[in-house]
Amino acid sequence: MVNRLGLALTFLALGTASGLADDLKVETPRVATLSPTMQRVYVADAALPHMVDGRIYLLDGADMSLKGMFEAGFAGMMLAAPDKHRLYVATTFYERLTRGKRSDVIQVFDDQSLKVVDEIPLPSRRAQALSYRSLFQSSSDGKLLLLQNATPATSVMAVDPSSKRQLEIASPGCYGIYPAMTRALRFATLCGDGTAGTITIAANLKSSERKTGAKVFDPDGDPLFIHAERDGDTYVFLSFKGKLVRMSVEGETAAVTETLDMAAGTSDWAPGGYQPFAVDAKAGVAYVLMHSGASNGSHKNPSAEIWAYDLRNKRLAARSPVTGLTSLTLAASDPTTLFAINLVDSKIVRLGIDSQTRGIKPTGEIKLGETAALIEAPR
Amino acid sequence: MSEIKFTKLLEAFDRVAETAARRSAQTIGRRSALSAIGKLLVGGAILPVLPFDRSGSARADTAHGAGEADCEYWRYCALDGFLCSCCGGSISACPPGTEPSKVTWVGTCHNPQDGKDYLISYNDCCGKTTCGRCLCNGNVGERPGYRMGIHNDINWCMANTQSMYHCTVSVIVGVAEGK
């Protein structure tokens, strides 16, 4: 039967070939390939209305076209490692799609073929949370993956992707992972009492030490978003009321080295979103999603404007009216390009930055996604 | 209390939904209008906000005339997720085949009918695929995961044997004292 069908299809194909228009020719199906130099944009979408089907979209930032997808399961989180040509996706699968035994894994994708090339089993304690950058990180030397757990008691899983060895590091009351830049085995985490824990992992991955310093933020009066941006060997954090807080996590305890009040004198405006800002470390500029009418509970509101704040001269450089954005990232390969998630209109947008004025304008978009939260443009 | 309970994002969605709802309500009645809203919720701008802990003391800010399938209903003042009322359950009952979450959270909501503040337990219902209808979103008092008890971007069905999130109920567990 199958042979007969195959034969029939062959005849059909030959028959059709003879009647082709001049500018058409017989084709065979093929698989598209990715340009190795493509401006990659990754978008993590939890697909909330059908959560078992989370996905990560791969876009070409040059024309904002969709180039492929990675499966992200239930509440999956992504971490791109472009130097290794890998995309790591930590996620949950259930034996019967929505029920049955829970399996948590890190799926290791090849970033050219988009296929799973390895899988690292995890204990079922990872945070089934929206994909925030600070919940899935790698150590600064790229050798360890650091993943947030929550049961809801919190801990961090340090994973060696080569050997698949793991160490669970208790971090009760703390959340978020901020790897030290000069100490590959060290990371910091924000804690609910306003301190930051600093964890140093033993080289043999068998133990860790934790130290806690003085308070670094006010979780009641002006909490910090858990998204943070790297700037040299420091992190820049952002508070709900619009303070940019520079923190060093290199030492045995974390320390705030600078606080800049970006929204001073504009009390009605505040940052908002899931990934509410990006920093151009080379130029020393922070780009922040801002909304007016700020109030208790508005910290995830979409943007009305993007503010460009000059971190070196400590002044607001530009305010650009760009609405509906909830997540923002700077292209690693081009400091004049931002990519963002517009949740209001369910689209992904590209934005151009005027390097003189720091004004920002949309330059491209694609209608895509349902509940996307994290966007990265790592190369 | 005039605090904004719903984000601008939801307001933007509401404007779209309202137009569609008004149009269909004029012709085919309220039930169908709600259905149209449900479809928009599924296909439109849904917030990536999971239906989790929201203790604190947010109050419903409208509530007059709002029904159990409306986000404005007073008990939903601190609810963030899909309403079980739209998913085969009710305001206090999980839909058939699901089970209430082992971990829950309590918000404080103002009932405009009697002027009292009530403690509301927001149990998630777990073990079936995500409902996807009637998403409500409130972030008053919400904090990042370093205050896990009042964080809402994480699955609070996580402590159940069957940890798939389906929808959220709003159960009165007491009257808030001194309010």
Coordinates of C-alpha atoms in Angstrom, one line a residue:
Chain A
M1 CA 0.0 0.0 0.0
V2 CA 2.8 2.4 1.0
N3 CA 4.7 1.5 -2.2
R4 CA 1.7 2.1 -4.3
L5 CA 1.1 5.4 -2.7
G6 CA 4.8 6.3 -3.2
L7 CA 4.5 5.4 -6.8
A8 CA 1.4 7.4 -7.3
L9 CA 3.0 10.4 -5.6
T10 CA 6.0 10.0 -7.9
F11 CA 3.8 10.0 -11.0
L12 CA 1.9 13.0 -9.6
A13 CA 5.2 14.9 -9.1
L14 CA 6.4 14.0 -12.6
G15 CA 3.1 14.9 -14.1
T16 CA 3.0 18.2 -12.3
A17 CA 6.6 19.0 -13.4
S18 CA 5.7 18.9 -17.0
G19 CA 3.1 21.6 -16.5
L20 CA 5.3 24.0 -14.4
A21 CA 5.4 27.7 -15.2
D22 CA 8.6 28.9 -16.7
D23 CA 9.9 30.5 -13.5
L24 CA 9.2 27.4 -11.3
K25 CA 11.0 24.2 -11.0
V26 CA 10.6 20.9 -9.2
E27 CA 11.7 21.0 -5.6
T28 CA 12.5 18.7 -2.7
P29 CA 11.8 19.6 0.9
R30 CA 14.9 20.8 2.8
V31 CA 15.8 22.1 6.2
A32 CA 16.7 25.8 6.5
T33 CA 20.0 26.6 8.1
L34 CA 21.0 29.6 10.2
S35 CA 23.6 32.1 9.3
P36 CA 26.4 31.8 11.8
T37 CA 26.7 35.6 11.9
M38 CA 23.0 36.3 12.4
Q39 CA 22.0 38.9 15.0
R40 CA 20.4 36.5 17.4
V41 CA 17.5 37.5 19.6
Y42 CA 16.0 35.0 22.0
V43 CA 12.5 35.5 23.5
A44 CA 11.3 33.3 26.3
D45 CA 7.5 32.9 26.3
A46 CA 5.9 30.9 29.1
A47 CA 2.6 30.6 27.0
L48 CA 0.5 31.1 30.1
P49 CA -2.8 29.9 28.6
H50 CA -1.2 26.5 27.9
M51 CA 1.8 26.4 30.2
V52 CA 3.1 23.0 29.2
D53 CA 4.0 24.4 25.8
G54 CA 6.4 27.2 26.7
R55 CA 8.8 28.1 24.0
I56 CA 11.8 30.2 23.1
Y57 CA 11.7 32.1 19.9
L58 CA 14.8 32.8 17.9
L59 CA 14.7 35.9 15.8
D60 CA 17.0 37.5 13.3
G61 CA 17.4 41.0 14.7
A62 CA 18.4 42.3 11.2
D63 CA 14.9 41.9 9.8
M64 CA 13.0 40.8 12.9
S65 CA 12.0 37.5 11.2
L66 CA 11.3 34.3 13.1
K67 CA 14.1 31.8 12.4
G68 CA 13.3 28.9 14.8
M69 CA 12.1 27.7 18.2
F70 CA 13.3 25.9 21.2
E71 CA 10.9 23.8 23.4
A72 CA 10.7 25.2 26.9
G73 CA 8.2 22.9 28.6
F74 CA 6.4 24.1 31.8
A75 CA 7.7 27.4 33.2
G76 CA 11.1 26.9 31.4
M77 CA 14.0 29.3 31.8
M78 CA 16.7 30.1 29.3
L79 CA 20.4 30.9 29.4
A80 CA 22.3 31.5 26.2
A81 CA 26.0 30.6 26.0
P82 CA 27.0 31.9 22.5
D83 CA 30.7 31.2 23.0
K84 CA 29.8 27.5 23.5
H85 CA 27.1 27.6 20.8
R86 CA 24.6 26.4 23.4
L87 CA 21.3 27.4 24.7
Y88 CA 20.4 26.0 28.1
V89 CA 16.7 25.6 29.0
A90 CA 15.8 24.5 32.6
T91 CA 12.3 23.2 32.6
T92 CA 9.7 20.7 33.9
F93 CA 8.0 17.9 32.0
Y94 CA 5.2 15.8 33.4
E95 CA 4.9 12.1 32.4
R96 CA 1.4 12.5 31.0
L97 CA 1.9 16.1 29.7
T98 CA -0.1 17.8 32.5
R99 CA 0.0 15.1 35.1
G100 CA 2.1 12.2 36.4
K101 CA 5.7 12.2 37.5
R102 CA 7.4 15.5 37.4
S103 CA 10.8 15.5 35.7
D104 CA 13.1 18.6 35.8
V105 CA 16.0 18.9 33.5
I106 CA 18.3 21.3 31.8
Q107 CA 18.0 20.8 28.1
V108 CA 21.1 21.6 26.2
F109 CA 20.4 22.8 22.7
D110 CA 22.9 23.3 19.9
D111 CA 22.3 26.9 18.8
Q112 CA 22.9 26.2 15.2
S113 CA 20.8 23.0 14.7
L114 CA 18.4 24.0 17.4
K115 CA 18.4 20.3 18.5
V116 CA 18.7 18.9 22.0
V117 CA 22.2 17.5 22.3
D118 CA 22.3 16.7 26.0
E119 CA 20.1 16.7 29.0
I120 CA 21.0 17.2 32.7
P121 CA 18.5 15.7 35.2
L122 CA 17.7 17.9 38.2
P123 CA 16.0 17.3 41.5
S124 CA 12.4 18.6 41.3
R125 CA 13.1 21.7 43.3
R126 CA 13.8 24.3 40.6
A127 CA 11.7 27.5 40.7
Q128 CA 8.7 27.0 38.3
A129 CA 8.8 30.7 37.7
L130 CA 8.8 33.2 34.9
S131 CA 12.1 33.3 33.1
Y132 CA 14.1 36.2 34.7
R133 CA 17.8 36.5 33.8
S134 CA 18.8 36.4 37.4
L135 CA 17.1 33.0 38.0
F136 CA 19.4 31.1 35.6
Q137 CA 23.0 32.2 35.2
S138 CA 26.4 30.9 34.6
S139 CA 29.6 31.5 36.6
S140 CA 31.8 34.2 35.1
D141 CA 34.1 31.6 33.6
G142 CA 31.2 29.8 32.1
K143 CA 32.0 26.5 33.8
L144 CA 29.1 26.3 36.2
L145 CA 25.3 26.8 35.6
L146 CA 23.6 28.4 38.5
L147 CA 19.8 27.8 38.8
Q148 CA 17.3 29.1 41.3
N149 CA 15.3 26.6 43.3
A150 CA 12.1 27.2 45.2
T151 CA 9.8 24.7 46.9
P152 CA 8.9 27.5 48.1
A153 CA 12.0 27.3 50.3
T154 CA 14.8 28.7 48.2
S155 CA 18.2 27.4 47.3
V156 CA 20.5 27.5 44.3
M157 CA 21.7 24.5 42.3
A158 CA 25.2 24.8 41.0
V159 CA 25.6 22.4 38.0
D160 CA 28.7 21.4 36.1
P161 CA 27.3 20.8 32.6
S162 CA 30.2 18.7 31.6
S163 CA 30.2 16.1 34.4
K164 CA 26.6 16.9 35.4
R165 CA 27.7 17.0 39.0
Q166 CA 25.6 19.3 41.2
L167 CA 25.7 21.1 44.5
E168 CA 22.6 22.5 46.2
I169 CA 23.3 25.7 48.1
A170 CA 20.7 26.7 50.7
S171 CA 19.7 30.4 50.4
P172 CA 16.6 30.7 52.6
G173 CA 14.8 34.0 52.2
C174 CA 16.9 35.0 49.2
Y175 CA 16.3 35.1 45.5
G176 CA 18.2 35.9 42.3
I177 CA 21.7 34.9 41.2
Y178 CA 24.4 37.5 40.5
P179 CA 27.8 35.9 39.6
A180 CA 30.9 37.7 40.6
M181 CA 33.0 38.8 37.6
T182 CA 36.5 38.2 39.0
R183 CA 35.7 35.2 41.2
A184 CA 34.3 32.4 39.1
L185 CA 33.1 30.4 42.1
R186 CA 31.3 33.3 43.8
F187 CA 27.8 34.8 43.4
A188 CA 25.5 37.0 45.4
T189 CA 21.8 36.8 46.0
L190 CA 19.2 39.4 47.3
C191 CA 17.5 38.6 50.6
G192 CA 14.1 39.6 52.0
D193 CA 15.7 41.5 54.9
G194 CA 17.4 43.9 52.6
T195 CA 20.8 42.2 52.8
A196 CA 22.6 40.3 50.1
G197 CA 24.1 36.9 50.6
T198 CA 27.5 36.2 49.1
I199 CA 28.2 32.5 48.3
T200 CA 31.5 31.0 47.5
I201 CA 31.5 27.5 46.1
A202 CA 34.4 25.1 46.8
A203 CA 36.4 24.2 43.7
N204 CA 35.5 20.5 44.1
L205 CA 31.8 21.4 44.1
K206 CA 31.2 19.7 47.4
S207 CA 30.5 22.6 49.7
S208 CA 30.0 26.3 49.9
E209 CA 30.4 29.2 52.3
R210 CA 27.9 32.0 52.7
K211 CA 28.5 35.5 54.2
T212 CA 26.0 38.3 54.7
G213 CA 27.0 41.9 55.0
A214 CA 25.0 45.1 55.9
K215 CA 21.7 46.0 54.3
V216 CA 22.0 47.0 50.7
F217 CA 18.4 47.9 50.0
D218 CA 15.0 48.6 51.5
P219 CA 12.7 45.8 50.6
D220 CA 9.7 47.6 52.3
G221 CA 10.1 51.2 51.2
D222 CA 11.8 50.8 47.9
P223 CA 12.4 47.2 46.7
L224 CA 14.9 46.3 44.0
F225 CA 13.8 44.5 40.9
I226 CA 15.6 41.2 40.6
H227 CA 16.8 42.0 37.1
A228 CA 20.3 43.5 37.1
E229 CA 22.8 44.6 34.5
R230 CA 26.5 44.2 34.4
D231 CA 28.8 47.2 34.2
G232 CA 32.4 46.4 34.5
D233 CA 32.9 44.4 37.6
T234 CA 29.8 45.8 39.2
Y235 CA 26.1 45.2 38.9
V236 CA 23.5 48.0 38.4
F237 CA 20.2 47.3 40.1
L238 CA 17.0 49.3 39.8
S239 CA 14.5 50.1 42.5
F240 CA 10.8 50.4 42.2
K241 CA 11.0 54.1 42.7
G242 CA 13.7 54.6 40.1
K243 CA 17.0 54.5 41.9
L244 CA 19.9 53.0 40.1
V245 CA 22.0 51.1 42.7
R246 CA 25.5 50.0 41.8
M247 CA 26.6 47.0 43.8
S248 CA 29.9 45.1 43.9
V249 CA 29.6 41.4 44.6
E250 CA 33.3 40.6 44.2
G251 CA 34.2 40.8 47.9
E252 CA 33.2 38.5 50.7
T253 CA 30.1 40.5 51.2
A254 CA 28.2 42.7 48.7
A255 CA 28.5 46.4 48.9
V256 CA 26.6 49.3 47.4
T257 CA 29.1 51.7 45.8
E258 CA 26.8 54.3 44.2
T259 CA 23.1 55.2 44.2
L260 CA 21.7 57.5 41.6
D261 CA 18.1 58.8 41.8
M262 CA 17.0 58.7 38.2
A263 CA 13.5 59.8 38.8
A264 CA 14.2 62.6 41.3
G265 CA 11.8 65.4 40.9
T266 CA 9.4 63.3 38.8
S267 CA 7.6 61.5 41.6
D268 CA 4.8 60.5 39.3
W269 CA 7.1 58.3 37.1
A270 CA 8.6 55.0 38.0
P271 CA 10.1 52.0 36.3
G272 CA 8.0 49.0 35.3
G273 CA 8.1 45.6 33.6
Y274 CA 9.6 42.2 34.0
Q275 CA 13.0 43.2 32.5
P276 CA 12.7 46.9 33.1
F277 CA 16.1 48.2 32.0
A278 CA 19.3 47.6 30.1
V279 CA 22.7 49.2 30.5
D280 CA 25.2 50.1 27.8
A281 CA 28.3 49.6 30.0
K282 CA 30.7 51.1 27.4
A283 CA 28.9 54.3 27.0
G284 CA 27.7 54.4 30.6
V285 CA 24.0 54.8 29.8
A286 CA 21.0 53.0 31.4
Y287 CA 17.8 52.6 29.3
V288 CA 14.7 52.3 31.6
L289 CA 11.1 51.5 30.9
M290 CA 9.1 54.2 32.7
H291 CA 5.4 54.8 33.3
S292 CA 3.5 57.7 34.8
G293 CA 0.9 57.5 37.5
A294 CA 3.1 55.3 39.6
S295 CA 1.5 53.7 42.6
N296 CA 1.7 50.6 44.8
G297 CA 1.4 47.7 42.5
S298 CA 2.3 49.5 39.2
H299 CA 5.9 48.0 39.1
K300 CA 5.0 45.7 36.2
N301 CA 3.2 48.3 34.2
P302 CA 4.2 48.6 30.6
S303 CA 6.3 51.6 29.4
A304 CA 5.0 55.0 28.4
E305 CA 8.5 56.2 27.8
I306 CA 12.1 54.9 27.7
W307 CA 14.4 57.1 29.7
A308 CA 18.1 57.2 28.9
Y309 CA 20.1 58.0 32.0
D310 CA 23.8 59.0 31.8
L311 CA 25.5 57.0 34.6
R312 CA 28.7 58.9 34.4
N313 CA 27.4 62.5 34.3
K314 CA 24.5 61.5 36.5
R315 CA 21.8 63.1 34.4
L316 CA 18.8 62.2 32.4
A317 CA 19.9 62.3 28.8
A318 CA 16.7 61.7 26.9
R319 CA 13.0 60.6 27.3
S320 CA 11.5 58.8 24.3
P321 CA 7.8 58.0 24.0
V322 CA 7.8 54.2 23.4
T323 CA 4.7 52.5 24.8
G324 CA 3.7 49.0 25.8
L325 CA 7.1 47.6 26.6
T326 CA 7.6 45.3 29.6
S327 CA 11.1 43.8 28.8
L328 CA 14.1 45.4 27.3
T329 CA 17.7 44.3 26.3
L330 CA 20.6 45.9 24.6
A331 CA 22.1 44.1 21.6
A332 CA 25.5 42.8 22.7
S333 CA 26.9 43.4 19.2
D334 CA 25.5 46.8 18.6
P335 CA 25.1 49.5 21.4
T336 CA 22.7 51.5 19.2
T337 CA 20.1 48.7 19.1
L338 CA 17.6 47.6 21.8
F339 CA 15.2 44.7 21.6
A340 CA 12.0 44.7 23.6
I341 CA 8.8 42.8 24.4
N342 CA 5.5 44.7 23.9
L343 CA 3.0 42.7 25.9
V344 CA 0.1 45.0 25.2
D345 CA 0.2 44.3 21.5
S346 CA 1.9 40.9 21.6
K347 CA 4.9 41.9 19.6
I348 CA 8.7 42.0 19.7
V349 CA 10.2 45.3 18.7
R350 CA 13.6 46.6 17.7
L351 CA 14.6 50.1 18.7
G352 CA 17.3 52.4 17.4
I353 CA 19.3 54.6 19.7
D354 CA 20.7 58.0 18.5
S355 CA 24.2 57.8 19.9
Q356 CA 24.4 61.6 20.3
T357 CA 21.1 62.5 21.8
R358 CA 20.2 59.0 23.3
G359 CA 16.8 59.4 21.8
I360 CA 15.1 56.1 20.9
K361 CA 12.8 55.1 18.1
P362 CA 11.2 51.8 16.9
T363 CA 12.9 50.5 13.8
G364 CA 11.2 47.1 13.3
E365 CA 8.9 44.6 14.8
I366 CA 7.2 41.2 14.6
K367 CA 3.9 40.2 15.9
L368 CA 4.8 37.3 18.1
G369 CA 4.3 35.7 21.5
E370 CA 1.6 35.5 24.2
T371 CA 3.2 36.0 27.6
A372 CA 6.9 36.6 26.8
A373 CA 8.9 37.9 29.7
L374 CA 12.7 37.6 29.0
I375 CA 14.5 38.8 25.9
E376 CA 18.2 38.4 25.2
A377 CA 20.4 39.5 22.3
P378 CA 23.7 37.9 23.3
R379 CA 25.6 38.2 20.0
Chain B
M1 CA -9.2 53.2 48.4
S2 CA -8.2 54.5 45.1
E3 CA -5.0 52.6 44.5
I4 CA -4.7 51.1 41.1
K5 CA -5.3 47.5 41.4
F6 CA -4.9 46.5 37.8
T7 CA -1.9 47.5 35.8
K8 CA -2.0 49.7 32.8
L9 CA -1.4 46.7 30.8
L10 CA -4.7 45.2 31.9
E11 CA -6.4 48.5 31.3
A12 CA -5.0 48.5 27.8
F13 CA -6.5 45.0 27.3
D14 CA -9.7 46.1 28.9
R15 CA -10.2 48.9 26.3
V16 CA -9.9 46.3 23.6
A17 CA -12.1 43.8 25.4
E18 CA -14.7 46.5 26.2
T19 CA -15.2 47.5 22.6
A20 CA -15.7 43.9 21.6
A21 CA -17.8 43.2 24.6
R22 CA -20.0 46.2 24.0
R23 CA -20.5 45.3 20.4
S24 CA -21.5 41.7 21.1
A25 CA -23.5 42.6 24.2
Q26 CA -25.7 44.7 22.1
T27 CA -26.6 41.9 19.9
I28 CA -26.3 38.6 21.7
G29 CA -26.4 39.3 25.4
R30 CA -24.1 39.3 28.4
R31 CA -23.3 35.7 28.5
S32 CA -22.0 35.8 25.0
A33 CA -20.2 39.0 25.7
L34 CA -18.3 37.3 28.5
S35 CA -17.5 34.5 26.2
A36 CA -16.0 37.0 23.7
I37 CA -13.9 38.5 26.5
G38 CA -12.7 35.0 27.4
K39 CA -11.6 34.5 23.8
L40 CA -9.8 37.8 23.8
L41 CA -8.1 36.8 27.0
V42 CA -6.9 33.6 25.5
G43 CA -5.7 35.1 22.3
G44 CA -4.7 38.5 23.3
A45 CA -2.5 40.4 25.7
I46 CA -2.2 38.1 28.6
L47 CA 0.1 39.0 31.4
P48 CA 3.0 36.7 32.2
V49 CA 1.9 36.8 35.8
L50 CA 1.4 33.6 37.6
P51 CA -1.4 33.4 40.2
F52 CA 0.4 33.4 43.4
D53 CA 0.9 34.8 46.7
R54 CA -0.5 38.2 47.3
S55 CA -0.8 38.8 51.1
G56 CA -0.9 42.4 52.1
S57 CA -4.0 44.5 52.2
A58 CA -5.2 45.5 48.8
R59 CA -8.8 46.4 48.6
A60 CA -11.2 46.1 45.8
D61 CA -11.6 49.5 44.3
T62 CA -14.8 49.2 42.3
A63 CA -16.8 46.1 42.9
H64 CA -20.2 47.7 42.6
G65 CA -22.2 45.4 40.3
A66 CA -19.2 43.3 39.4
G67 CA -20.0 39.6 39.1
E68 CA -17.9 36.5 40.0
A69 CA -16.5 36.4 36.4
D70 CA -15.3 40.0 36.6
C71 CA -11.8 40.9 37.8
E72 CA -13.4 43.9 39.6
Y73 CA -15.3 41.7 42.0
W74 CA -14.3 42.7 45.5
R75 CA -12.9 39.3 46.6
Y76 CA -10.4 39.4 43.7
C77 CA -8.6 42.5 45.1
A78 CA -5.3 40.6 45.5
L79 CA -5.9 37.7 43.0
D80 CA -3.5 37.2 40.1
G81 CA -4.5 34.3 37.8
F82 CA -7.3 32.6 36.0
L83 CA -10.7 32.8 37.8
C84 CA -12.0 29.4 38.6
S85 CA -15.5 30.9 38.2
C86 CA -14.7 30.9 34.4
C87 CA -13.2 27.4 34.4
G88 CA -16.0 25.1 35.7
G89 CA -15.5 25.9 39.4
S90 CA -16.8 28.8 41.4
I91 CA -15.5 31.6 43.5
S92 CA -14.8 29.1 46.3
A93 CA -14.7 25.7 44.5
C94 CA -12.0 24.2 42.3
P95 CA -13.2 22.8 39.0
P96 CA -13.9 19.0 38.9
G97 CA -10.8 16.9 38.7
T98 CA -8.4 19.5 40.3
E99 CA -7.3 19.9 43.8
P100 CA -6.6 23.0 45.9
S101 CA -3.0 24.0 46.4
K102 CA -1.3 23.0 49.6
V103 CA 0.4 26.4 49.8
T104 CA -1.9 29.4 49.9
W105 CA -1.9 33.0 50.6
V106 CA -4.3 35.5 52.3
G107 CA -5.2 38.9 51.1
T108 CA -7.4 41.5 52.6
C109 CA -10.3 42.8 50.6
H110 CA -12.8 45.5 51.2
N111 CA -16.5 44.4 50.7
P112 CA -18.3 47.5 49.5
Q113 CA -21.7 46.0 50.4
D114 CA -21.1 46.0 54.2
G115 CA -18.0 48.1 54.4
K116 CA -15.9 45.4 56.1
D117 CA -12.5 44.1 55.2
Y118 CA -12.2 40.3 54.8
L119 CA -9.4 37.9 54.8
I120 CA -9.4 36.0 51.5
S121 CA -7.5 32.8 50.9
Y122 CA -6.4 32.5 47.3
N123 CA -6.0 28.8 46.7
D124 CA -4.7 27.7 43.4
C125 CA -6.4 24.7 41.8
C126 CA -3.9 22.2 40.6
G127 CA -3.6 19.1 38.5
K128 CA -5.2 20.0 35.1
T129 CA -3.9 22.0 32.2
T130 CA -3.9 25.7 32.5
C131 CA -7.5 27.1 32.2
G132 CA -6.6 30.2 30.2
R133 CA -9.8 32.1 30.8
C134 CA -10.6 35.2 32.8
L135 CA -7.1 36.3 33.8
C136 CA -7.1 38.9 36.6
N137 CA -4.0 40.7 37.7
G138 CA -3.2 42.7 40.8
N139 CA 0.3 43.6 42.0
V140 CA -0.5 45.8 45.0
G141 CA 1.9 44.7 47.7
E142 CA 3.6 42.2 45.4
R143 CA 7.4 41.8 45.8
P144 CA 10.1 39.9 44.0
G145 CA 11.0 36.4 45.1
Y146 CA 13.2 37.5 48.0
R147 CA 9.8 38.0 49.7
M148 CA 8.5 34.7 48.4
G149 CA 5.3 35.0 50.5
I150 CA 4.1 37.9 48.4
H151 CA 5.6 37.0 45.1
N152 CA 3.5 36.2 42.1
D153 CA 5.7 35.2 39.2
I154 CA 6.0 31.6 40.4
N155 CA 3.8 28.5 40.5
W156 CA 2.1 28.1 43.9
C157 CA 0.9 24.6 42.9
M158 CA 4.6 23.7 43.3
A159 CA 4.1 21.9 46.6
N160 CA 1.3 19.7 45.3
T161 CA 1.9 16.2 44.0
Q162 CA 0.2 17.2 40.9
S163 CA 1.7 20.7 40.4
M164 CA 0.1 21.8 37.1
Y165 CA -1.6 25.2 37.6
H166 CA -5.2 25.5 36.5
C167 CA -7.0 28.4 38.2
T168 CA -7.5 30.3 41.4
V169 CA -10.4 30.5 44.0
S170 CA -11.1 33.2 46.5
V171 CA -12.3 31.8 49.8
I172 CA -13.4 34.0 52.8
V173 CA -11.5 32.9 55.9
G174 CA -12.3 35.7 58.3
V175 CA -12.9 39.3 58.9
A176 CA -9.8 41.5 59.2
E177 CA -9.6 43.0 62.7
G178 CA -8.9 46.7 63.3
K179 CA -9.8 47.7 59.8

